[in-house]
């Protein structure tokens, strides 16, 4: 209804605070708060408005995607990796449900949450060698716009017909890079002196 219910604030200490209110006449109250060493961010309300999807590293070494109830504070884990923070989060604009979450220990990997989009993600992974993300979709959810990032070329955009399972190349962001020889980027894991694994390139 275009009535602001949640706000995200940068604190004086460099941390993050999420504030909520019951309605436009109610005062704001602190809902979640972290210092500069933690990750915290609001993503989207659930369709019933009773919970919010958040990215949070509270109680975890890495940021994960949670569904958190506004009233009780009860949390449900949606996606998590012990290696790296969560990345892109794909949320259906109609159902307001998380469909997939990306993680990048090296190359981008997608964890599909909603099985109905699994065939799309499997097929999109074969369209181009780059790492893809869904940057837009039509209202009917039949056509997606996919962007592929590559180490050896510009970002390439494709339309994806979900019914026909067909991709159509649209354009590249920087055509002048198209025929140049660019350096290959390789993901490596470097062991640190104290036994940790450093994901690097």
Short mmCIF file of C-alpha atoms in Angstrom, two decimals:
data_model
loop_
_atom_site.label_atom_id
_atom_site.label_comp_id
_atom_site.label_asym_id
_atom_site.label_seq_id
_atom_site.Cartn_x
_atom_site.Cartn_y
_atom_site.Cartn_z
CA UNK A 1 0.00 0.00 0.00
CA UNK A 2 3.07 2.25 -0.32
CA UNK A 3 3.27 2.73 3.45
CA UNK A 4 6.85 2.41 4.67
CA UNK A 5 7.15 -0.25 7.37
CA UNK A 6 10.88 -1.05 7.50
CA UNK A 7 14.01 1.07 7.28
CA UNK A 8 17.73 0.30 7.19
CA UNK A 9 20.10 2.62 9.05
CA UNK A 10 23.88 2.95 9.18
CA UNK A 11 24.87 3.41 12.83
CA UNK A 12 27.48 5.85 14.14
CA UNK A 13 29.77 2.88 14.88
CA UNK A 14 29.67 1.73 11.26
CA UNK A 15 27.17 -1.05 11.82
CA UNK A 16 23.66 -1.63 10.49
CA UNK A 17 20.26 -1.40 12.15
CA UNK A 18 16.87 -2.48 10.83
CA UNK A 19 13.94 -0.50 12.24
CA UNK A 20 10.26 -1.40 11.90
CA UNK A 21 6.89 0.10 12.78
CA UNK A 22 3.40 -1.39 12.95
CA UNK A 23 1.80 1.37 10.84
CA UNK A 24 2.43 4.96 9.75
CA UNK A 25 1.16 6.32 13.08
CA UNK A 26 3.37 4.02 15.19
CA UNK A 27 6.89 4.91 16.36
CA UNK A 28 9.92 3.24 14.82
CA UNK A 29 11.58 0.56 16.93
CA UNK A 30 14.88 -1.28 16.59
CA UNK A 31 14.32 -4.76 15.17
CA UNK A 32 17.83 -6.03 14.36
CA UNK A 33 21.19 -4.38 14.96
CA UNK A 34 24.80 -5.37 14.31
CA UNK A 35 28.24 -3.83 14.55
CA UNK A 36 30.62 -3.18 11.63
CA UNK A 37 32.00 -6.74 11.81
CA UNK A 38 28.64 -8.33 10.88
CA UNK A 39 26.53 -8.36 7.70
CA UNK A 40 22.86 -7.42 7.83
CA UNK A 41 20.37 -6.37 5.18
CA UNK A 42 16.64 -6.54 4.48
CA UNK A 43 15.57 -8.13 1.20
CA UNK A 44 11.77 -8.39 0.95
CA UNK A 45 8.61 -8.87 2.97
CA UNK A 46 6.79 -12.18 2.70
CA UNK A 47 3.44 -11.94 0.90
CA UNK A 48 1.47 -11.92 4.17
CA UNK A 49 3.64 -9.09 5.52
CA UNK A 50 4.35 -10.99 8.75
CA UNK A 51 7.99 -11.81 8.02
CA UNK A 52 11.00 -10.38 6.20
CA UNK A 53 13.71 -12.12 4.22
CA UNK A 54 17.07 -10.87 5.49
CA UNK A 55 20.75 -11.51 4.85
CA UNK A 56 22.50 -11.87 8.18
CA UNK A 57 25.79 -13.18 9.56
CA UNK A 58 24.57 -13.07 13.19
CA UNK A 59 25.65 -16.33 14.82
CA UNK A 60 27.40 -17.50 11.66
CA UNK A 61 30.80 -17.08 10.02
CA UNK A 62 29.12 -16.20 6.73
CA UNK A 63 26.04 -14.20 5.72
CA UNK A 64 23.00 -16.39 5.09
CA UNK A 65 19.46 -15.83 3.89
CA UNK A 66 16.78 -16.11 6.58
CA UNK A 67 13.05 -15.61 6.89
CA UNK A 68 12.48 -13.71 10.16
CA UNK A 69 9.09 -13.13 11.78
CA UNK A 70 8.43 -9.47 12.60
CA UNK A 71 6.52 -10.22 15.79
CA UNK A 72 8.23 -13.22 17.35
CA UNK A 73 11.73 -12.93 15.85
CA UNK A 74 11.57 -16.63 14.93
CA UNK A 75 13.96 -17.44 12.09
CA UNK A 76 13.85 -19.97 9.28
CA UNK A 77 17.03 -20.72 7.34
CA UNK A 78 16.55 -20.38 3.58
CA UNK A 79 20.10 -20.72 2.21
CA UNK A 80 23.61 -20.85 3.66
CA UNK A 81 27.18 -21.72 2.72
CA UNK A 82 29.90 -22.31 5.33
CA UNK A 83 32.47 -21.04 2.78
CA UNK A 84 31.21 -17.65 1.61
CA UNK A 85 28.52 -15.03 2.13
CA UNK A 86 25.27 -15.28 0.20
CA UNK A 87 25.20 -13.26 -3.01
CA UNK A 88 22.31 -12.49 -5.36
CA UNK A 89 18.89 -13.45 -4.04
CA UNK A 90 16.16 -14.06 -6.61
CA UNK A 91 12.68 -13.37 -5.21
CA UNK A 92 9.48 -13.89 -7.18
CA UNK A 93 7.76 -10.49 -7.51
CA UNK A 94 4.27 -12.01 -7.25
CA UNK A 95 4.61 -14.78 -4.63
CA UNK A 96 7.35 -12.91 -2.71
CA UNK A 97 9.15 -16.23 -2.17
CA UNK A 98 12.89 -16.82 -2.53
CA UNK A 99 13.53 -18.87 -5.67
CA UNK A 100 17.33 -19.05 -5.71
CA UNK A 101 20.43 -17.74 -3.94
CA UNK A 102 23.92 -17.43 -5.40
CA UNK A 103 27.24 -18.15 -3.69
CA UNK A 104 30.68 -17.38 -5.10
CA UNK A 105 33.53 -19.40 -3.58
CA UNK A 106 35.10 -19.03 -7.05
CA UNK A 107 32.65 -19.18 -9.92
CA UNK A 108 29.05 -18.24 -9.16
CA UNK A 109 26.98 -21.18 -7.98
CA UNK A 110 23.19 -21.07 -7.62
CA UNK A 111 21.29 -22.86 -4.88
CA UNK A 112 17.75 -23.28 -6.19
CA UNK A 113 15.14 -23.03 -3.45
CA UNK A 114 11.97 -23.28 -5.58
CA UNK A 115 11.97 -26.54 -7.62
CA UNK A 116 9.78 -24.95 -10.31
CA UNK A 117 12.72 -22.85 -11.57
CA UNK A 118 15.30 -25.68 -11.45
CA UNK A 119 14.87 -26.58 -15.17
CA UNK A 120 15.39 -22.93 -16.11
CA UNK A 121 18.59 -22.67 -14.09
CA UNK A 122 19.91 -25.97 -15.48
CA UNK A 123 19.30 -24.78 -19.04
CA UNK A 124 20.63 -21.25 -18.49
CA UNK A 125 23.91 -22.69 -17.20
CA UNK A 126 24.48 -24.14 -20.69
CA UNK A 127 23.66 -21.02 -22.73
CA UNK A 128 27.03 -19.31 -22.23
CA UNK A 129 30.23 -20.05 -20.32
CA UNK A 130 29.87 -16.93 -18.16
CA UNK A 131 28.27 -16.68 -14.72
CA UNK A 132 24.64 -15.65 -15.11
CA UNK A 133 22.12 -13.70 -13.10
CA UNK A 134 18.46 -12.88 -13.78
CA UNK A 135 18.18 -9.11 -14.02
CA UNK A 136 14.51 -8.78 -15.00
CA UNK A 137 11.36 -10.69 -15.96
CA UNK A 138 8.00 -9.91 -17.53
CA UNK A 139 4.73 -9.77 -15.56
CA UNK A 140 3.63 -13.17 -16.84
CA UNK A 141 6.98 -14.63 -15.70
CA UNK A 142 7.38 -16.26 -19.10
CA UNK A 143 10.40 -14.26 -20.27
CA UNK A 144 13.52 -13.58 -18.24
CA UNK A 145 16.44 -11.28 -19.00
CA UNK A 146 19.72 -12.99 -18.17
CA UNK A 147 23.16 -11.35 -17.95
CA UNK A 148 26.35 -13.39 -18.28
CA UNK A 149 29.58 -12.11 -16.77
CA UNK A 150 32.83 -13.50 -18.17
CA UNK A 151 36.54 -13.04 -17.53
CA UNK A 152 37.29 -13.03 -21.27
CA UNK A 153 34.60 -10.80 -22.68
CA UNK A 154 31.94 -8.19 -21.96
CA UNK A 155 28.67 -8.83 -20.16
CA UNK A 156 26.28 -10.57 -22.57
CA UNK A 157 22.52 -10.25 -22.34
CA UNK A 158 20.03 -12.92 -23.42
CA UNK A 159 16.27 -13.22 -23.29
CA UNK A 160 15.04 -16.56 -21.96
CA UNK A 161 11.71 -18.03 -23.07
CA UNK A 162 10.67 -20.27 -20.17
CA UNK A 163 7.98 -22.13 -22.09
CA UNK A 164 10.08 -22.87 -25.17
CA UNK A 165 13.27 -23.26 -23.11
CA UNK A 166 14.99 -21.08 -25.69
CA UNK A 167 17.57 -18.32 -25.31
CA UNK A 168 18.00 -15.39 -27.69
CA UNK A 169 21.17 -13.30 -27.70
CA UNK A 170 20.41 -9.57 -27.38
CA UNK A 171 23.61 -7.52 -27.04
CA UNK A 172 26.89 -7.05 -25.18
CA UNK A 173 27.56 -4.16 -22.81
CA UNK A 174 30.97 -3.34 -24.36
CA UNK A 175 31.11 -4.52 -27.99
CA UNK A 176 34.70 -3.31 -28.50
CA UNK A 177 35.89 -6.02 -26.09
CA UNK A 178 34.24 -8.74 -28.14
CA UNK A 179 37.23 -9.77 -30.24
CA UNK A 180 40.07 -8.92 -27.87
CA UNK A 181 42.22 -11.50 -26.11
CA UNK A 182 41.63 -10.97 -22.41
CA UNK A 183 43.42 -12.63 -19.50
CA UNK A 184 41.82 -15.73 -18.03
CA UNK A 185 40.76 -15.49 -14.39
CA UNK A 186 41.20 -18.65 -12.31
CA UNK A 187 39.70 -19.39 -8.91
CA UNK A 188 42.21 -20.76 -6.40
CA UNK A 189 42.10 -21.63 -2.71
CA UNK A 190 45.13 -20.43 -0.73
CA UNK A 191 45.77 -22.05 2.67
CA UNK A 192 46.59 -19.47 5.34
CA UNK A 193 49.23 -19.96 8.03
CA UNK A 194 46.53 -20.62 10.65
CA UNK A 195 44.85 -23.32 8.57
CA UNK A 196 42.00 -21.37 6.99
CA UNK A 197 41.07 -21.45 3.32
CA UNK A 198 41.24 -18.17 1.39
CA UNK A 199 39.07 -18.14 -1.72
CA UNK A 200 41.01 -16.07 -4.23
CA UNK A 201 41.53 -15.39 -7.95
#
